[in-house]
Coordinates of C-alpha atoms in Angstrom, one line a residue:
X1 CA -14.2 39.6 -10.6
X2 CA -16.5 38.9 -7.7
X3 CA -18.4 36.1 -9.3
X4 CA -15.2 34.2 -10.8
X5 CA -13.8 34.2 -7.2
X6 CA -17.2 32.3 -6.7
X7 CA -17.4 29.8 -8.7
X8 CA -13.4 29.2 -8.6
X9 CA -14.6 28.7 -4.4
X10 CA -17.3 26.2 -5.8
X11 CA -15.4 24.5 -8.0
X12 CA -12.6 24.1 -5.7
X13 CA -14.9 22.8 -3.0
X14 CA -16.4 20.2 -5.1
X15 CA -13.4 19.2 -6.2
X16 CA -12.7 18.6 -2.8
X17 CA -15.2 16.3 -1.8
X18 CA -13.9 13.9 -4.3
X19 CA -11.4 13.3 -1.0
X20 CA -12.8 14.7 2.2
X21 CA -15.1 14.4 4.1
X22 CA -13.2 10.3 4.3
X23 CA -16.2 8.6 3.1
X24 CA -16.4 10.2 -0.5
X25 CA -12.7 9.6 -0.9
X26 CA -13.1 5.7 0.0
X27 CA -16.7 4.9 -1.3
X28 CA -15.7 7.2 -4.7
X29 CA -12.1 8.1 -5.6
X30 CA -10.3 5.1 -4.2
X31 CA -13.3 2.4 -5.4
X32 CA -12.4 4.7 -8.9
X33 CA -8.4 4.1 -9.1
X34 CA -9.2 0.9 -7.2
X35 CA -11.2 -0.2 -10.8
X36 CA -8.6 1.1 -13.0
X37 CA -5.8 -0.9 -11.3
X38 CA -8.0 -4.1 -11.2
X39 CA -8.7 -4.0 -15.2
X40 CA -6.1 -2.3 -16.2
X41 CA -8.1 0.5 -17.3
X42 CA -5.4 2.9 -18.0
X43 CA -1.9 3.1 -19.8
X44 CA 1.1 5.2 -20.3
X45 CA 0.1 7.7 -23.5
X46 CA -3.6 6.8 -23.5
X47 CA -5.9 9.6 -24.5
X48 CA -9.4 9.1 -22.8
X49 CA -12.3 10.6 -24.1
X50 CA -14.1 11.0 -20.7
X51 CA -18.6 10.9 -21.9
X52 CA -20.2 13.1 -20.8
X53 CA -24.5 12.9 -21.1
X54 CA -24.7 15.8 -18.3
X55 CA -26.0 13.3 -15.7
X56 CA -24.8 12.6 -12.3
X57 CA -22.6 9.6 -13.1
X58 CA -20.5 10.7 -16.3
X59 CA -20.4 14.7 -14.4
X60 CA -18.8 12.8 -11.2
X61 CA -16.8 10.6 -13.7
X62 CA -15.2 13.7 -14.7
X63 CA -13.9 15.0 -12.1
X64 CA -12.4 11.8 -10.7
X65 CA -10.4 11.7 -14.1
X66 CA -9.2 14.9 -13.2
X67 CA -8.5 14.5 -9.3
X68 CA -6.5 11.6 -11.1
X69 CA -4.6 13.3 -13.1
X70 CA -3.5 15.5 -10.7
X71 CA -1.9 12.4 -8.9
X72 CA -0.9 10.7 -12.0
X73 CA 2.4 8.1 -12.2
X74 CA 2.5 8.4 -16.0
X75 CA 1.7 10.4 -18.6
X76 CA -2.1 10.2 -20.5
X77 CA -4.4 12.5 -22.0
X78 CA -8.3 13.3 -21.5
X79 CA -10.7 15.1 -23.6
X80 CA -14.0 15.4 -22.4
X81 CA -16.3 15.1 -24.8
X82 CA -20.0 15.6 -24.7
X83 CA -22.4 14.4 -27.9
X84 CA -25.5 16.7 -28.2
X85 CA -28.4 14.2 -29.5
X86 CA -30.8 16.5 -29.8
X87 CA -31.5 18.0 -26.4
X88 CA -34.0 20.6 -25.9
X89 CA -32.3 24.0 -25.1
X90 CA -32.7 24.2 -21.9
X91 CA -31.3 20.7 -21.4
X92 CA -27.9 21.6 -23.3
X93 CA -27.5 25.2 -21.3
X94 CA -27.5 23.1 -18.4
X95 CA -25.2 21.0 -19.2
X96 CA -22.7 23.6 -20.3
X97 CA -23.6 25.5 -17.1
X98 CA -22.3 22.8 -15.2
X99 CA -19.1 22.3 -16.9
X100 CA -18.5 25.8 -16.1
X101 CA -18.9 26.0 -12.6
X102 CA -17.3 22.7 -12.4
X103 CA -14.1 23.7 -14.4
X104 CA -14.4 20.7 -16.7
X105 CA -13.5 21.9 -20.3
X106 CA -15.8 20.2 -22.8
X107 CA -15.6 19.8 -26.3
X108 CA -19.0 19.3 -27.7
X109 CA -20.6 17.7 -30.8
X110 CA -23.7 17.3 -32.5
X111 CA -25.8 14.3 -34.0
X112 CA -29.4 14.0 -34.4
X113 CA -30.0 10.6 -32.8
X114 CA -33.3 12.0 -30.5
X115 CA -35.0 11.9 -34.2
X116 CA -34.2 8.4 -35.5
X117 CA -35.1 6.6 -32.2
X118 CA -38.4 8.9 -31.5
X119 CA -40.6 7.0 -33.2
X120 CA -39.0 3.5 -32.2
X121 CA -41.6 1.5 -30.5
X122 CA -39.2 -1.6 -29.6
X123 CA -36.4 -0.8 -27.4
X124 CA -36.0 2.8 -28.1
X125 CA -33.4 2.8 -25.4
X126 CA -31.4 0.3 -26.4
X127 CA -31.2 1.7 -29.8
X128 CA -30.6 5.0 -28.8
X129 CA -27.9 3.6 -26.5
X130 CA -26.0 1.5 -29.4
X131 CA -26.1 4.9 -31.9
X132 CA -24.2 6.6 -29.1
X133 CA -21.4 4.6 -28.4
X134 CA -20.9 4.8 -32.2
X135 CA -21.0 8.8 -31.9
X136 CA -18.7 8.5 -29.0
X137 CA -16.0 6.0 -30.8
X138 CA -16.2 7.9 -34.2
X139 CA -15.4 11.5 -32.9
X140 CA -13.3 9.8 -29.7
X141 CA -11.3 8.7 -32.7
X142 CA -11.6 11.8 -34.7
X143 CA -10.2 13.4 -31.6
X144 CA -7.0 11.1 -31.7
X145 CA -8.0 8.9 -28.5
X146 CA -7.7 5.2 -28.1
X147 CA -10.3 4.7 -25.6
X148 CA -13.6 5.8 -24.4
X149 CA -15.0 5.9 -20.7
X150 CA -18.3 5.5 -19.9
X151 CA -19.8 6.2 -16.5
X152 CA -21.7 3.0 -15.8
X153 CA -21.6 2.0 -11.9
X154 CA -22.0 -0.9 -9.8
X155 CA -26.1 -0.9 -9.6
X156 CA -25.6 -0.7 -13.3
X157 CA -23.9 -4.0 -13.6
X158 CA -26.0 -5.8 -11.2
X159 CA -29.0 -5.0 -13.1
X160 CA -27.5 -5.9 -16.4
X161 CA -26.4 -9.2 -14.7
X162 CA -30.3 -9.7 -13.9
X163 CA -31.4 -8.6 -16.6
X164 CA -29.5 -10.5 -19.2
X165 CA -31.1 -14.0 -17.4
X166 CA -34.9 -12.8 -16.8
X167 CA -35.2 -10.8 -20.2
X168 CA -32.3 -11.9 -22.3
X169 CA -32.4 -15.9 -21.3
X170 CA -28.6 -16.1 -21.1
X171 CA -26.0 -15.1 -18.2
X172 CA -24.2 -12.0 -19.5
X173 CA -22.8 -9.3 -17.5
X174 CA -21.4 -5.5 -18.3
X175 CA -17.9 -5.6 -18.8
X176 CA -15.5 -3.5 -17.2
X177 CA -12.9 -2.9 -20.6
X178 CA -14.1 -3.7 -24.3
X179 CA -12.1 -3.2 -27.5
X180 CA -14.6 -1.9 -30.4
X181 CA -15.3 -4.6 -33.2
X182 CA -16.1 -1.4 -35.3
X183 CA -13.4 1.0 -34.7
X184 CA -9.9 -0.5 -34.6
X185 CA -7.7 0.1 -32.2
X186 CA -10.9 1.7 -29.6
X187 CA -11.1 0.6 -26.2
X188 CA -14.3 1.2 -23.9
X189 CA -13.9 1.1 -20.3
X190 CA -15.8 1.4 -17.2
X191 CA -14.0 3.3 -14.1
X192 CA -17.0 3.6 -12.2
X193 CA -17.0 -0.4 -11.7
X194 CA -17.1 -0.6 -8.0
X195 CA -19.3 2.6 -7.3
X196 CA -22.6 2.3 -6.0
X197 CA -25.6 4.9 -7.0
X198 CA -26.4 5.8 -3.7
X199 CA -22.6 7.0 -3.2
X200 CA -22.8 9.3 -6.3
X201 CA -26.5 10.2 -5.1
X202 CA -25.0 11.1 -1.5
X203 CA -22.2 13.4 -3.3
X204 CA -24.4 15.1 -5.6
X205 CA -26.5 16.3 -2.7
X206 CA -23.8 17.3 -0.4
X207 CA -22.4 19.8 -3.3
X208 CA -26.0 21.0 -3.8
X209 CA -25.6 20.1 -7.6
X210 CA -28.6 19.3 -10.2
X211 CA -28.1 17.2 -13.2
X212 CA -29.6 16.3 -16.3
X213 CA -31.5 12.6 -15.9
X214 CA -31.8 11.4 -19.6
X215 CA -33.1 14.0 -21.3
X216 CA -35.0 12.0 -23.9
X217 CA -38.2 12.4 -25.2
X218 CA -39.2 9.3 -24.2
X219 CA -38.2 9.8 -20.6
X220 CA -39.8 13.0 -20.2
X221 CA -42.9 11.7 -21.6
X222 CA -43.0 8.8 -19.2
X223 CA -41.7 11.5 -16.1
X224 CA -45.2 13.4 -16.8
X225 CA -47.6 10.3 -15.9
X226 CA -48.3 7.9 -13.2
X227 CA -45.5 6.7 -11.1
X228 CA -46.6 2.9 -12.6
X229 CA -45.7 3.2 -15.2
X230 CA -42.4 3.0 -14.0
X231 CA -42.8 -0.8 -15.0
X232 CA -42.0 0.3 -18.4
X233 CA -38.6 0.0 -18.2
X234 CA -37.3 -3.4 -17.6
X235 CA -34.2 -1.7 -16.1
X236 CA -36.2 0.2 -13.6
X237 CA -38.7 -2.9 -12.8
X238 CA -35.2 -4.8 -12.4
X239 CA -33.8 -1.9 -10.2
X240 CA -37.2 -2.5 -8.1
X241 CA -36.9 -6.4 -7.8
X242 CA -33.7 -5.6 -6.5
X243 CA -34.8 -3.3 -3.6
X244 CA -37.2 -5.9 -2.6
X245 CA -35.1 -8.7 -2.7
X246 CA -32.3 -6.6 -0.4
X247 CA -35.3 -6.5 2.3
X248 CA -34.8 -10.0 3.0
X249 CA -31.0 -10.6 2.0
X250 CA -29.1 -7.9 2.9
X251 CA -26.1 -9.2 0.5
X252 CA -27.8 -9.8 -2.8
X253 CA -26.7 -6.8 -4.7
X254 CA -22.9 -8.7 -3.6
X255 CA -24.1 -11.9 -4.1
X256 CA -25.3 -10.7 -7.9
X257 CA -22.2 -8.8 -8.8
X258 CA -19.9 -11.5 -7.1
X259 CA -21.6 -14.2 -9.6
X260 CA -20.2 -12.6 -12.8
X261 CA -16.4 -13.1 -11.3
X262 CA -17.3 -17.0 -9.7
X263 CA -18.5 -18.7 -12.8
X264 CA -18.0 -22.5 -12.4
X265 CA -17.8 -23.6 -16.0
X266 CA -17.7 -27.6 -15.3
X267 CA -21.6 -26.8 -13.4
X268 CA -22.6 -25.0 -16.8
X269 CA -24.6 -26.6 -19.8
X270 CA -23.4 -24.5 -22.1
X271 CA -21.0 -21.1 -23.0
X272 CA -20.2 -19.3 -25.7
X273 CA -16.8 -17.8 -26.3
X274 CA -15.6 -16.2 -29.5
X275 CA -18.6 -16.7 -30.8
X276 CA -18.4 -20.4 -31.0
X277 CA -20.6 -23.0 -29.0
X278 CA -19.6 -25.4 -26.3
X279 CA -21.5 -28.0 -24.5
X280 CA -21.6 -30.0 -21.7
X281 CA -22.2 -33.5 -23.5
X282 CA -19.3 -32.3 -26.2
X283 CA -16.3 -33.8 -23.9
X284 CA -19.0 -35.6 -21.5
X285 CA -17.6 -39.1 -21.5
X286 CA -13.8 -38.0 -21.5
X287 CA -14.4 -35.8 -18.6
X288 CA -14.0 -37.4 -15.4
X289 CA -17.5 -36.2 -13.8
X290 CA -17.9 -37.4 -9.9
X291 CA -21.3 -38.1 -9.2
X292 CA -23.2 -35.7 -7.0

């Protein structure tokens, strides 16, 4: 009896956080409906599978679904749904441990993805990444959901911004709402849009609370040698480029983010949309272009 009045105290005062102290309420939970309004995220009778991997983002993610639905205008559903890939033991119990103490109620599921990406030598992670999401949108759907939410955050999107022109050699950002080309009628979105790392970083410490990082084998390899080789990850190496930049121009991280929602088509050579081609030169002499 003693130790449910415990965790019911701990869970109560995490759940707290999510709107006092102020700062957590306006840097998380209002930055969180604020993203929902924006894109539309969420509709009268939607049910949401809510992903959960067990790290700090998705956990957080969580919770702000349910402080939401506490303050809800309309009726929707969540199920939160966690995919097993293949964890060690240890990594699973830990995860379960947390939804616990945290009250969130998770329905779990097993694949075997950790084994068909293992031995990937070329973008493990992005291939690890893709057979997820299909997890996710198959059971989601099994489940009876239309939509799936993923907790990917602002220092996410500015990364894939970056990433998509040094790497990927086209501009190309992380949307915040997707409908599946492979599951009709599935909708991803992205409610953590407009929060930064550091602000889910800052919470997780003030609740004392210890997640899961990835997980995969191929992190916990790299996570037991050198710090260098922290290169390995172009998403890490673009998270350091970033840092460094922000030493000198304190409003890059803006400045990258801002670009994907200021895109001046008539200064671009070329775009895709719908999968079709379009080029400068196609309408060049129709177009009334002023000299620079």
């Amino acid at each position: 009896m003693e130790e449910n009045l415990r965790q019911n105290d701990r869970a109560r005062a995490i759940e707290v956080s999510l709107t006092r102290p102020r700062r957590f309420k306006e840097k998380l939970f209002h930055r969180f409906t604020k993203a929902i309004v924006d894109f539309e995220m969420v509709q009268p009778n939607d049910k949401i599978a809510v992903c959960i991997s067990g790290g700090k983002d998705s956990m957080l993610m969580a919770k702000l679904f349910q402080e939401l639905k506490r303050h809800n205008k309309f009726p929707f559903e969540l199920v939160f749904l966690v995919m097993d890939p293949g964890y060690e033991a240890k990594n699973r119990l830990q995860i379960e441990q947390n939804a616990e103490m945290m009250q969130v109620p998770i329905t779990v599921f097993e694949s075997e993805i950790f084994d068909s990406v293992v031995n990937v030598e070329k973008s493990p992670c992005y291939l690890c990444a893709r057979m997820r999401r299909g997890h996710l949108y198959k059971k989601a759907q099994e489940l009876g959901c239309n939509k799936i939410a993923l907790g990917h955050h602002y220092d996410d999107v500015i990364e894939t911004n970056l990433m998509s022109m040094l790497w990927g050699g086209q501009i190309q950002t992380m949307m915040p709402k997707l409908h599946s080309t492979n599951f009709a009628g599935m909708q991803l979105i992205r409610p953590m849009y407009y929060i930064r790392e550091d602000d889910i970083i800052a919470w997780r410490d003030y609740n004392h609370l210890t997640f899961l990082r990835c997980a995969c084998r191929f992190t916990e390899a790299l996570e037991h040698e050198e710090r260098d080789h922290e290169s390995a990850s172009k998403r890490r190496e673009t998270k350091l480029l970033i840092r460094q930049l922000k030493k000198t121009n304190p409003s890059v991280e803006a400045n990258i983010f801002n670009s994907m929602h200021n895109v001046a088509l008539d200064a671009v050579i070329a775009y895709k949309t719908k999968g079709v081609k379009h080029h400068f030169l196609d309408n060049y002499e129709e177009d009334d272009h002023a000299a620079e």
